[in-house]
Amino acid sequence: MSEGHVRKLVSSVDIRARIKACEKLAEAFGKVVKSVLVGEEPRLIIPKRTLSNTIYDKERGLLLLGPSTFERNFLDVRESKKFMQTLLMAKIIYEALMNNEYPTIRDLFYRGKHSIRYRDHKGRIEEENTWDEQKESDAVLRDIEVYVNLLREEMLILSKEKGKVVGDMRIKSGDDIIDLSKMGHGAYAIEPTPDLIEFIDVNAEFVLVVEKDAVFQQLHRAGFWRKYKAILITSAGQPDRATRRFVRRLNEELRLPIYILTDADPYGWYIYSVFKIGSITLSYESERLATPKAKFLGVSMTDIFGDEKKKPYLSETERRNFIIRAKKADIKRAQELLNYEWFKTEKWVKEINVFLAKQSKLEIEALTGKGLYFLTDTYIPTKIQTQDFIE
Amino acid sequence: MSIAEKFRSISPSEFFYRNKEIAGFANPARALYQSVRELVENALDATDAHGILPDISIAIERDYHKPNVYRIAVKDNGIGVPENYIPDAFGKVLYSSKYVLRQTRGLFGLGAKMVILYGQITVGEPAEITSATINSKNIYMYKLQIDIRENKPIIIERMLWPNKTGWHGTIVRVAIEGDWGKAKQKVLEYIRRTAIVTPYANIILKTPDGEIKVYKRATDKIPPPPRETKPHPHGVDIEMLKTMISETKAQALVEFLAEEFQGVGKVIAERFIKTYGFDPNANPKALSKDDLERLVKALREFDEFRKPRADHLSPLGAELIKIGLNTILKPEFVDAITRKPVVYEGHPLIVEVGVAYGGAIEPLEEPQLLRFANKIPLLYDEKTDVAWKVVSENIDWSYYGLSFPAPIAILVHICGTKIPYKGLGKESIAEVPVIEKEIEEGVRAVARSLKLYLTRKRKEEEALRKAITIIKYIPEVANAMTIFVKTNPEHIDKEFLELKLFELVKSKFSDAVRNISSLKDIAIPVE
């Protein structure tokens, strides 16, 4: 296949991303090869991806990777296999970049999985796999991301698309212009490499992110985004990296306020916090994925129970019908959240304490149970207008 | 009454004829085994006891015309039997006229004569003895039988021919009734075990199945031959005392004691006599039965005699045991110890213990026990032997880092002028406290040495295992590295990177990987 032909099929942003990723990989791993050639022990100095090395940057409102590193030395028995796996993974990624491929993490797992045969210390011939489970290859991929300082998206590694978006907005994906207001009943699936998306124009005043896909669809069909000039997004549960990056770019580049709507329970709160400040396991990407200015719109405990300043959105009878009793795991999770630095704000402590006192949780669907248009025309607009949200 | 004593009342030949099971000839299988044993032990006594490196060949052939008849021929390169002694040595069951003691192999002191007698009873062919002494001008051959009632040899044929090659030694050919099928395992095991304790011998065995087993000499070192010694007073019994008195030239009791016993000098003899109130000048031959009984009791009781000496015994020595175990069992580890002499009922006794571990030894649920008494393998009645009690009950092997099944063999050799056998079969050693303690101490000593070896080996194995954990990934790592290698200014290929990585591992694990010469010893390509 001629080069000219390849250029037609592959977008130019892709090619630029490839060249950059290849250069960074070659530089980072070239160092290790060089040390072997001069007779030094081959080692990788990798930032630690642990809770203890996760730092909450209060000023910027981000979870960041701390300064601790660990050494992965090939000559250290405990690390030699992981060293081999890391080098193997780097090689596969590099080759995929050079060959214009878009592997998924599952592809990387299969490409690297093969047998190694050796004679053990008792002279028996044994076999072992480079890796047996995808969690092993996923782990070294994360190591490479922090070691090379490149996110997987930047290395053109794809993951399953999960997030969806609709709204009055045009974007360029690859070499195509896509109108997000003309998606019919469907929605645009946010591509795994959102950095390669170009924003063309937008006509919206805010972004509403809903946890539940079903609620997203109801709002979409009811014409919510058109009526209130919103970009409507769903993460369909825990947000993937692409959705988080896309939301971040909407906030950072288009200055759109971000409102997040989840269930009223610790799980929903954590989804919000992942959007806002990043996740513990992936804190190294927060710098690029987190949206510190994202606001928690609801559903909050005061929406359910009210307080001295506010009337509850639910009547006594509705509460009795819609509230679900919190499970032990919910209580435990809520207590854990209280310990996280980034939940130690006045409003969050209050929110969590009400939950612990009432031991009650509520799904967003409870509000649509009260009537879909209660949600679209009363609850959401009122909350935004009165700035009744938690940051 | 001892067997030899019983021989006095009837013709010894006749006694044997009536009591053949006592001497180990109870059935055709046992008789075949016993015959091989007696002849081989004679052959060894004729060689190593005289400082000659033994060359022994044993041939057992089946007679195809007579059922259950086997021809055994045992040839040695020993000192030979003087021509005029041949008929009596092989054709007359002798009383032992000597009361001097010596560590010998023969269990019953009857040896080849029993075999000949048994052959004569069961098959009836004359035995054929060929022999030449050292420097003998001729080689002599006798065909003879034993007159059972008269206990004397009947010479059937006598030949002689010039000894042109300067050969010396003895060949005994005898036909007996046997059962090779049932005796086979024991005979093979007997020869194998004999080879373990005589690594300085060449032993060739030809079986009726046409198999040839060769045990080649592994060393030229022979243990010092056992020497004769006088009895110690603590080890004497009334029969022995009677024999000694009948043969002594001493006229007075004090003289008899000082001259005929070890550990007794003139001064001690006088003090002994004074202590017990005997008459120093009494003629020992005139002592009454009561006097004799009193004398034996006193001799065994008196504690001022010098301790029995052990320098006339012939232990194998740790070195030979190790060579023997190494040669025959082909283990990975071997050690042995010769314990200091101890006294058992007035007789000196030395216990030796060897251990062999790993290598070609088959792992079993229990230690393999190789028992020997005066260099003779003990094959029967293992579970009643004191050595078995020690290795199976007294020793906690886990303390020595061993868990069963384990590939371990324990050799126990007891040598002395009196061995406390259990029962008439003389195949197991009785639970005598002093012997049990000696065996246990010996086993513990070699087990400690085994423990050290195992600990060291495990450490080395662990280091090697670690090194291999790294080495096995080298091809994979080198392969990935070639992608990132800067090809300028010179081209670097995968093999070069592999070599560099291998050198790094080698320098880190220096000792543990000394046996790995190439990466290809460990990393094997997957086709």
PDB file of C-alpha atoms in Angstrom, chain A residues 25-26 29-30 32-33 36-37 39-42 74-77 80-81 83-84 87-88 90-91 94-95 114-122 125 128 130, chain B residues 461 464-474 476-477 479-481 483-486 492 496-497 500-501 504-505 508-509 520-527:
ATOM      1  CA  LEU A  25       8.591   5.476  23.870  1.00  0.00           C
ATOM      2  CA  ALA A  26      11.905   5.165  22.024  1.00  0.00           C
ATOM      3  CA  PHE A  29      13.137   2.605  26.677  1.00  0.00           C
ATOM      4  CA  GLY A  30      16.255   3.501  24.690  1.00  0.00           C
ATOM      5  CA  VAL A  32      17.344   1.068  29.424  1.00  0.00           C
ATOM      6  CA  VAL A  33      18.912  -0.579  26.391  1.00  0.00           C
ATOM      7  CA  VAL A  36      22.643  -2.845  29.243  1.00  0.00           C
ATOM      8  CA  LEU A  37      25.150  -2.090  26.505  1.00  0.00           C
ATOM      9  CA  GLY A  39      27.107  -3.221  31.456  1.00  0.00           C
ATOM     10  CA  GLU A  40      24.774  -1.599  33.960  1.00  0.00           C
ATOM     11  CA  GLU A  41      21.774  -3.313  35.483  1.00  0.00           C
ATOM     12  CA  PRO A  42      18.702  -2.577  33.404  1.00  0.00           C
ATOM     13  CA  PHE A  74      15.487  -6.866  35.735  1.00  0.00           C
ATOM     14  CA  LEU A  75      18.061  -8.486  38.023  1.00  0.00           C
ATOM     15  CA  ASP A  76      15.700  -8.346  40.994  1.00  0.00           C
ATOM     16  CA  VAL A  77      13.971 -11.728  41.188  1.00  0.00           C
ATOM     17  CA  SER A  80      12.181  -9.628  36.657  1.00  0.00           C
ATOM     18  CA  LYS A  81       8.920 -10.997  35.282  1.00  0.00           C
ATOM     19  CA  PHE A  83      10.276  -6.064  33.811  1.00  0.00           C
ATOM     20  CA  MET A  84       9.976  -8.564  30.976  1.00  0.00           C
ATOM     21  CA  LEU A  87       9.394  -4.373  27.870  1.00  0.00           C
ATOM     22  CA  LEU A  88       7.133  -6.750  25.967  1.00  0.00           C
ATOM     23  CA  ALA A  90       6.337  -1.395  25.183  1.00  0.00           C
ATOM     24  CA  LYS A  91       7.445  -3.348  22.133  1.00  0.00           C
ATOM     25  CA  TYR A  94       5.575   0.636  19.572  1.00  0.00           C
ATOM     26  CA  GLU A  95       5.005  -1.834  16.765  1.00  0.00           C
ATOM     27  CA  HIS A 114       2.791 -16.630  24.503  1.00  0.00           C
ATOM     28  CA  SER A 115       4.776 -19.420  26.138  1.00  0.00           C
ATOM     29  CA  ILE A 116       8.301 -19.201  27.423  1.00  0.00           C
ATOM     30  CA  ARG A 117      10.075 -22.550  27.709  1.00  0.00           C
ATOM     31  CA  TYR A 118      12.967 -23.088  30.075  1.00  0.00           C
ATOM     32  CA  ARG A 119      14.861 -25.652  32.083  1.00  0.00           C
ATOM     33  CA  ASP A 120      14.318 -25.191  35.807  1.00  0.00           C
ATOM     34  CA  HIS A 121      16.864 -25.606  38.612  1.00  0.00           C
ATOM     35  CA  LYS A 122      16.121 -29.316  38.778  1.00  0.00           C
ATOM     36  CA  ILE A 125      11.619 -28.478  31.161  1.00  0.00           C
ATOM     37  CA  GLU A 128       5.131 -20.397  31.511  1.00  0.00           C
ATOM     38  CA  THR A 130       4.355 -14.129  29.402  1.00  0.00           C
TER      39      THR A 130
ATOM     40  CA  GLU B 461      19.251 -24.475  44.752  1.00  0.00           C
ATOM     41  CA  LEU B 464      20.033 -21.101  41.210  1.00  0.00           C
ATOM     42  CA  ARG B 465      16.251 -20.974  41.098  1.00  0.00           C
ATOM     43  CA  LYS B 466      16.393 -17.205  41.477  1.00  0.00           C
ATOM     44  CA  ALA B 467      18.983 -16.856  38.747  1.00  0.00           C
ATOM     45  CA  ILE B 468      16.910 -19.017  36.417  1.00  0.00           C
ATOM     46  CA  THR B 469      13.835 -16.927  37.185  1.00  0.00           C
ATOM     47  CA  ILE B 470      15.702 -14.059  35.565  1.00  0.00           C
ATOM     48  CA  ILE B 471      17.595 -15.951  32.879  1.00  0.00           C
ATOM     49  CA  LYS B 472      14.464 -17.487  31.411  1.00  0.00           C
ATOM     50  CA  TYR B 473      13.166 -14.020  30.468  1.00  0.00           C
ATOM     51  CA  ILE B 474      16.353 -12.886  28.741  1.00  0.00           C
ATOM     52  CA  GLU B 476      12.012 -12.024  25.588  1.00  0.00           C
ATOM     53  CA  VAL B 477      13.633  -8.918  27.051  1.00  0.00           C
ATOM     54  CA  ASN B 479      13.869  -9.243  21.704  1.00  0.00           C
ATOM     55  CA  ALA B 480      11.915  -6.219  22.964  1.00  0.00           C
ATOM     56  CA  MET B 481      15.087  -4.218  23.422  1.00  0.00           C
ATOM     57  CA  ILE B 483      13.113  -2.447  18.908  1.00  0.00           C
ATOM     58  CA  PHE B 484      14.430   0.442  20.974  1.00  0.00           C
ATOM     59  CA  VAL B 485      18.132   0.053  20.292  1.00  0.00           C
ATOM     60  CA  LYS B 486      19.797   2.885  18.474  1.00  0.00           C
ATOM     61  CA  ILE B 492      23.297  -4.429  17.559  1.00  0.00           C
ATOM     62  CA  PHE B 496      24.416  -9.531  21.498  1.00  0.00           C
ATOM     63  CA  LEU B 497      21.835  -8.136  23.924  1.00  0.00           C
ATOM     64  CA  LYS B 500      25.067  -8.833  27.689  1.00  0.00           C
ATOM     65  CA  LEU B 501      22.043  -9.614  29.881  1.00  0.00           C
ATOM     66  CA  LEU B 504      24.913  -9.344  34.049  1.00  0.00           C
ATOM     67  CA  VAL B 505      23.026 -12.232  35.666  1.00  0.00           C
ATOM     68  CA  LYS B 508      25.282 -11.089  40.111  1.00  0.00           C
ATOM     69  CA  PHE B 509      24.749 -14.793  40.922  1.00  0.00           C
ATOM     70  CA  LYS B 520      20.639 -21.978  25.795  1.00  0.00           C
ATOM     71  CA  ASP B 521      21.031 -24.346  28.767  1.00  0.00           C
ATOM     72  CA  ILE B 522      18.051 -22.576  30.354  1.00  0.00           C
ATOM     73  CA  ALA B 523      16.010 -20.755  27.744  1.00  0.00           C
ATOM     74  CA  ILE B 524      14.604 -23.162  25.211  1.00  0.00           C
ATOM     75  CA  PRO B 525      12.928 -21.931  22.042  1.00  0.00           C
ATOM     76  CA  VAL B 526       9.269 -22.859  21.678  1.00  0.00           C
ATOM     77  CA  GLU B 527       8.742 -24.316  18.233  1.00  0.00           C
TER      78      GLU B 527
END
